[in-house]
């Protein structure tokens, strides 16, 4: 007699046991996704009014910020920023909510302004439902698909064990990314030979580093791990040339994810190669410096409203990023055309010109990796005219490479900038393991 066993849905069950109503959240998300364009428009307008009125009536922090008790005009509502939120969480929670009956976490601090936030449990269940729905576009099922996870992990004993338990329940194997030397990457490669992973998920820079290691060894990952279906990269910029490298060395589709721990998945690359914005649980605006909406196709600050979070207001919340919505975007299906970078990652140059810090990174990246020796690098603006480039490489950059970088930056930006190069054994990452590609210390 032949027996077949169905894997027990540990992932859904663990969320349900922790008070997150997954069945209800999945049902609501299915209903929202099925809306017609007109029904979706009515849904969004109703949810905007509902969430604002809820917080005006039940949240002293938000009421004080807005300065009114009756909602009249969406455009007149203040834009909430991270500095507004740097006060004790208890002073920001809505009536009836506490740290005990809500999901509480801390942002990574990659914006330079970390804070503690809360979501009510239904809102957080919807976040997971949103993740499950989008990963499903690629045949990934959280209860059964086995994940190779490139993420940071707490180094203290209790924090580490908690994450390992979460990994077990979430059916994933975590590779710590704090040491990605060739010796460690060789061990990671062996895991792919021995385990039947369905997908890869994690920080862009770490996954790119693994792909470069495979390129050096002339290995395509699916030849040793044929069960792999897809790779999702998150938390850091994915450059087009890196995406091409990943596709070549992994042999699977590469999906670009853009999210925020305090909100939800913000945008997720769909199978049509569009960076589709989450319009089911979020309302996303692109605003100018005067908090006015810009036309699609124009760059502006990304400002987001969480339509369901009653525990804590995220209404017209400036996430700190600059982006562009595609001209073909609709309210029901917004498409993120480009994510330019963080608003605090702007280089101020001696001429007074302001330039997104990632401009330096784009220009330098195309040159610095020509010989294949440079594994990764970061750029730091230490003075108004001085930039320090820290890089990991087998050999020192030569004079010709340095001159090429300086000429390119003079062409794209301006002359007489000073560059100092530091070869490193490894680059410094933040506590969560993210790599910040550009940072300015000039105020």
PDB file of C-alpha atoms in Angstrom, residues 205-312:
ATOM      1  CA  UNK A 205      24.078  42.777  -1.853  1.00  0.00           C
ATOM      2  CA  UNK A 206      24.614  39.404  -0.156  1.00  0.00           C
ATOM      3  CA  UNK A 207      22.886  37.466  -2.926  1.00  0.00           C
ATOM      4  CA  UNK A 208      24.870  39.368  -5.580  1.00  0.00           C
ATOM      5  CA  UNK A 209      28.084  38.478  -3.732  1.00  0.00           C
ATOM      6  CA  UNK A 210      27.094  34.791  -3.855  1.00  0.00           C
ATOM      7  CA  UNK A 211      26.388  35.102  -7.605  1.00  0.00           C
ATOM      8  CA  UNK A 212      29.850  36.601  -8.184  1.00  0.00           C
ATOM      9  CA  UNK A 213      31.346  33.658  -6.308  1.00  0.00           C
ATOM     10  CA  UNK A 214      29.440  31.264  -8.594  1.00  0.00           C
ATOM     11  CA  UNK A 215      30.582  33.228 -11.651  1.00  0.00           C
ATOM     12  CA  UNK A 216      34.218  32.856 -10.569  1.00  0.00           C
ATOM     13  CA  UNK A 217      33.708  29.089 -10.212  1.00  0.00           C
ATOM     14  CA  UNK A 218      31.745  28.952 -13.495  1.00  0.00           C
ATOM     15  CA  UNK A 219      28.718  27.356 -11.787  1.00  0.00           C
ATOM     16  CA  UNK A 220      25.033  27.874 -12.592  1.00  0.00           C
ATOM     17  CA  UNK A 221      23.124  27.237  -9.370  1.00  0.00           C
ATOM     18  CA  UNK A 222      20.259  25.237 -10.912  1.00  0.00           C
ATOM     19  CA  UNK A 223      22.744  22.640 -12.176  1.00  0.00           C
ATOM     20  CA  UNK A 224      23.436  21.658  -8.548  1.00  0.00           C
ATOM     21  CA  UNK A 225      20.046  22.611  -7.069  1.00  0.00           C
ATOM     22  CA  UNK A 226      17.457  21.909  -9.816  1.00  0.00           C
ATOM     23  CA  UNK A 227      14.476  22.424  -7.474  1.00  0.00           C
ATOM     24  CA  UNK A 228      15.048  26.221  -7.433  1.00  0.00           C
ATOM     25  CA  UNK A 229      12.213  28.219  -9.035  1.00  0.00           C
ATOM     26  CA  UNK A 230      12.801  31.903  -8.274  1.00  0.00           C
ATOM     27  CA  UNK A 231      14.882  34.423  -6.301  1.00  0.00           C
ATOM     28  CA  UNK A 232      13.389  37.432  -4.479  1.00  0.00           C
ATOM     29  CA  UNK A 233      15.767  40.252  -3.520  1.00  0.00           C
ATOM     30  CA  UNK A 234      14.844  42.947  -1.029  1.00  0.00           C
ATOM     31  CA  UNK A 235      15.930  45.832   1.242  1.00  0.00           C
ATOM     32  CA  UNK A 236      18.699  47.179  -1.018  1.00  0.00           C
ATOM     33  CA  UNK A 237      18.876  48.560  -4.561  1.00  0.00           C
ATOM     34  CA  UNK A 238      18.930  46.016  -7.391  1.00  0.00           C
ATOM     35  CA  UNK A 239      20.900  47.359 -10.355  1.00  0.00           C
ATOM     36  CA  UNK A 240      20.107  46.112 -13.858  1.00  0.00           C
ATOM     37  CA  UNK A 241      23.584  44.627 -14.419  1.00  0.00           C
ATOM     38  CA  UNK A 242      23.316  42.777 -11.087  1.00  0.00           C
ATOM     39  CA  UNK A 243      19.929  41.391 -12.095  1.00  0.00           C
ATOM     40  CA  UNK A 244      21.460  40.084 -15.339  1.00  0.00           C
ATOM     41  CA  UNK A 245      24.296  38.496 -13.354  1.00  0.00           C
ATOM     42  CA  UNK A 246      21.852  36.833 -10.926  1.00  0.00           C
ATOM     43  CA  UNK A 247      19.685  35.455 -13.732  1.00  0.00           C
ATOM     44  CA  UNK A 248      22.757  34.029 -15.465  1.00  0.00           C
ATOM     45  CA  UNK A 249      24.387  32.443 -12.400  1.00  0.00           C
ATOM     46  CA  UNK A 250      21.199  31.194 -10.720  1.00  0.00           C
ATOM     47  CA  UNK A 251      19.312  30.113 -13.846  1.00  0.00           C
ATOM     48  CA  UNK A 252      15.967  31.329 -12.433  1.00  0.00           C
ATOM     49  CA  UNK A 253      13.799  34.505 -12.581  1.00  0.00           C
ATOM     50  CA  UNK A 254      14.919  37.344 -10.293  1.00  0.00           C
ATOM     51  CA  UNK A 255      12.112  39.253  -8.569  1.00  0.00           C
ATOM     52  CA  UNK A 256      12.641  42.728  -7.135  1.00  0.00           C
ATOM     53  CA  UNK A 257      10.805  43.435  -3.883  1.00  0.00           C
ATOM     54  CA  UNK A 258      10.365  46.807  -2.165  1.00  0.00           C
ATOM     55  CA  UNK A 259       8.905  46.832   1.314  1.00  0.00           C
ATOM     56  CA  UNK A 260       8.961  48.385   4.736  1.00  0.00           C
ATOM     57  CA  UNK A 261       8.658  46.585   8.058  1.00  0.00           C
ATOM     58  CA  UNK A 262       6.305  49.221   9.489  1.00  0.00           C
ATOM     59  CA  UNK A 263       3.964  49.009   6.484  1.00  0.00           C
ATOM     60  CA  UNK A 264       3.849  46.031   4.131  1.00  0.00           C
ATOM     61  CA  UNK A 265       5.189  44.967   0.777  1.00  0.00           C
ATOM     62  CA  UNK A 266       5.112  48.261  -1.127  1.00  0.00           C
ATOM     63  CA  UNK A 267       5.967  46.987  -4.603  1.00  0.00           C
ATOM     64  CA  UNK A 268       6.666  43.522  -5.985  1.00  0.00           C
ATOM     65  CA  UNK A 269       7.794  42.622  -9.490  1.00  0.00           C
ATOM     66  CA  UNK A 270       5.008  40.746 -11.249  1.00  0.00           C
ATOM     67  CA  UNK A 271       5.514  38.042 -13.942  1.00  0.00           C
ATOM     68  CA  UNK A 272       5.161  40.768 -16.615  1.00  0.00           C
ATOM     69  CA  UNK A 273       8.340  42.477 -15.241  1.00  0.00           C
ATOM     70  CA  UNK A 274       6.351  45.384 -13.811  1.00  0.00           C
ATOM     71  CA  UNK A 275       7.074  46.644 -10.301  1.00  0.00           C
ATOM     72  CA  UNK A 276       3.463  46.446  -9.174  1.00  0.00           C
ATOM     73  CA  UNK A 277       2.557  48.629  -6.191  1.00  0.00           C
ATOM     74  CA  UNK A 278       0.424  47.171  -3.392  1.00  0.00           C
ATOM     75  CA  UNK A 279      -2.950  48.895  -3.782  1.00  0.00           C
ATOM     76  CA  UNK A 280      -4.864  46.424  -1.587  1.00  0.00           C
ATOM     77  CA  UNK A 281      -3.606  47.400   1.873  1.00  0.00           C
ATOM     78  CA  UNK A 282      -1.768  50.647   1.069  1.00  0.00           C
ATOM     79  CA  UNK A 283      -2.467  53.965  -0.656  1.00  0.00           C
ATOM     80  CA  UNK A 284       0.720  55.288  -2.266  1.00  0.00           C
ATOM     81  CA  UNK A 285       1.265  58.931  -3.285  1.00  0.00           C
ATOM     82  CA  UNK A 286       4.247  60.622  -4.975  1.00  0.00           C
ATOM     83  CA  UNK A 287       4.530  64.177  -3.618  1.00  0.00           C
ATOM     84  CA  UNK A 288       6.684  67.230  -4.306  1.00  0.00           C
ATOM     85  CA  UNK A 289       8.407  69.377  -1.656  1.00  0.00           C
ATOM     86  CA  UNK A 290       5.113  71.227  -1.057  1.00  0.00           C
ATOM     87  CA  UNK A 291       3.248  67.970  -0.367  1.00  0.00           C
ATOM     88  CA  UNK A 292       1.362  68.188  -3.646  1.00  0.00           C
ATOM     89  CA  UNK A 293       0.878  65.110  -5.837  1.00  0.00           C
ATOM     90  CA  UNK A 294       3.093  65.055  -8.934  1.00  0.00           C
ATOM     91  CA  UNK A 295       1.983  63.667 -12.316  1.00  0.00           C
ATOM     92  CA  UNK A 296       2.815  60.049 -13.098  1.00  0.00           C
ATOM     93  CA  UNK A 297       6.256  59.893 -14.666  1.00  0.00           C
ATOM     94  CA  UNK A 298       7.633  62.593 -12.344  1.00  0.00           C
ATOM     95  CA  UNK A 299       9.998  61.956  -9.426  1.00  0.00           C
ATOM     96  CA  UNK A 300       8.867  62.769  -5.905  1.00  0.00           C
ATOM     97  CA  UNK A 301       8.762  61.623  -2.292  1.00  0.00           C
ATOM     98  CA  UNK A 302       7.033  58.307  -1.678  1.00  0.00           C
ATOM     99  CA  UNK A 303       4.248  58.894   0.857  1.00  0.00           C
ATOM    100  CA  UNK A 304       2.170  55.931   2.031  1.00  0.00           C
ATOM    101  CA  UNK A 305      -1.031  55.361   3.975  1.00  0.00           C
ATOM    102  CA  UNK A 306      -1.704  52.061   5.719  1.00  0.00           C
ATOM    103  CA  UNK A 307      -5.419  51.559   5.101  1.00  0.00           C
ATOM    104  CA  UNK A 308      -5.942  48.998   7.869  1.00  0.00           C
ATOM    105  CA  UNK A 309      -3.620  49.796  10.787  1.00  0.00           C
ATOM    106  CA  UNK A 310      -5.790  50.904  13.714  1.00  0.00           C
ATOM    107  CA  UNK A 311      -3.182  50.374  16.434  1.00  0.00           C
ATOM    108  CA  UNK A 312      -0.872  53.075  15.075  1.00  0.00           C
TER     109      UNK A 312
END
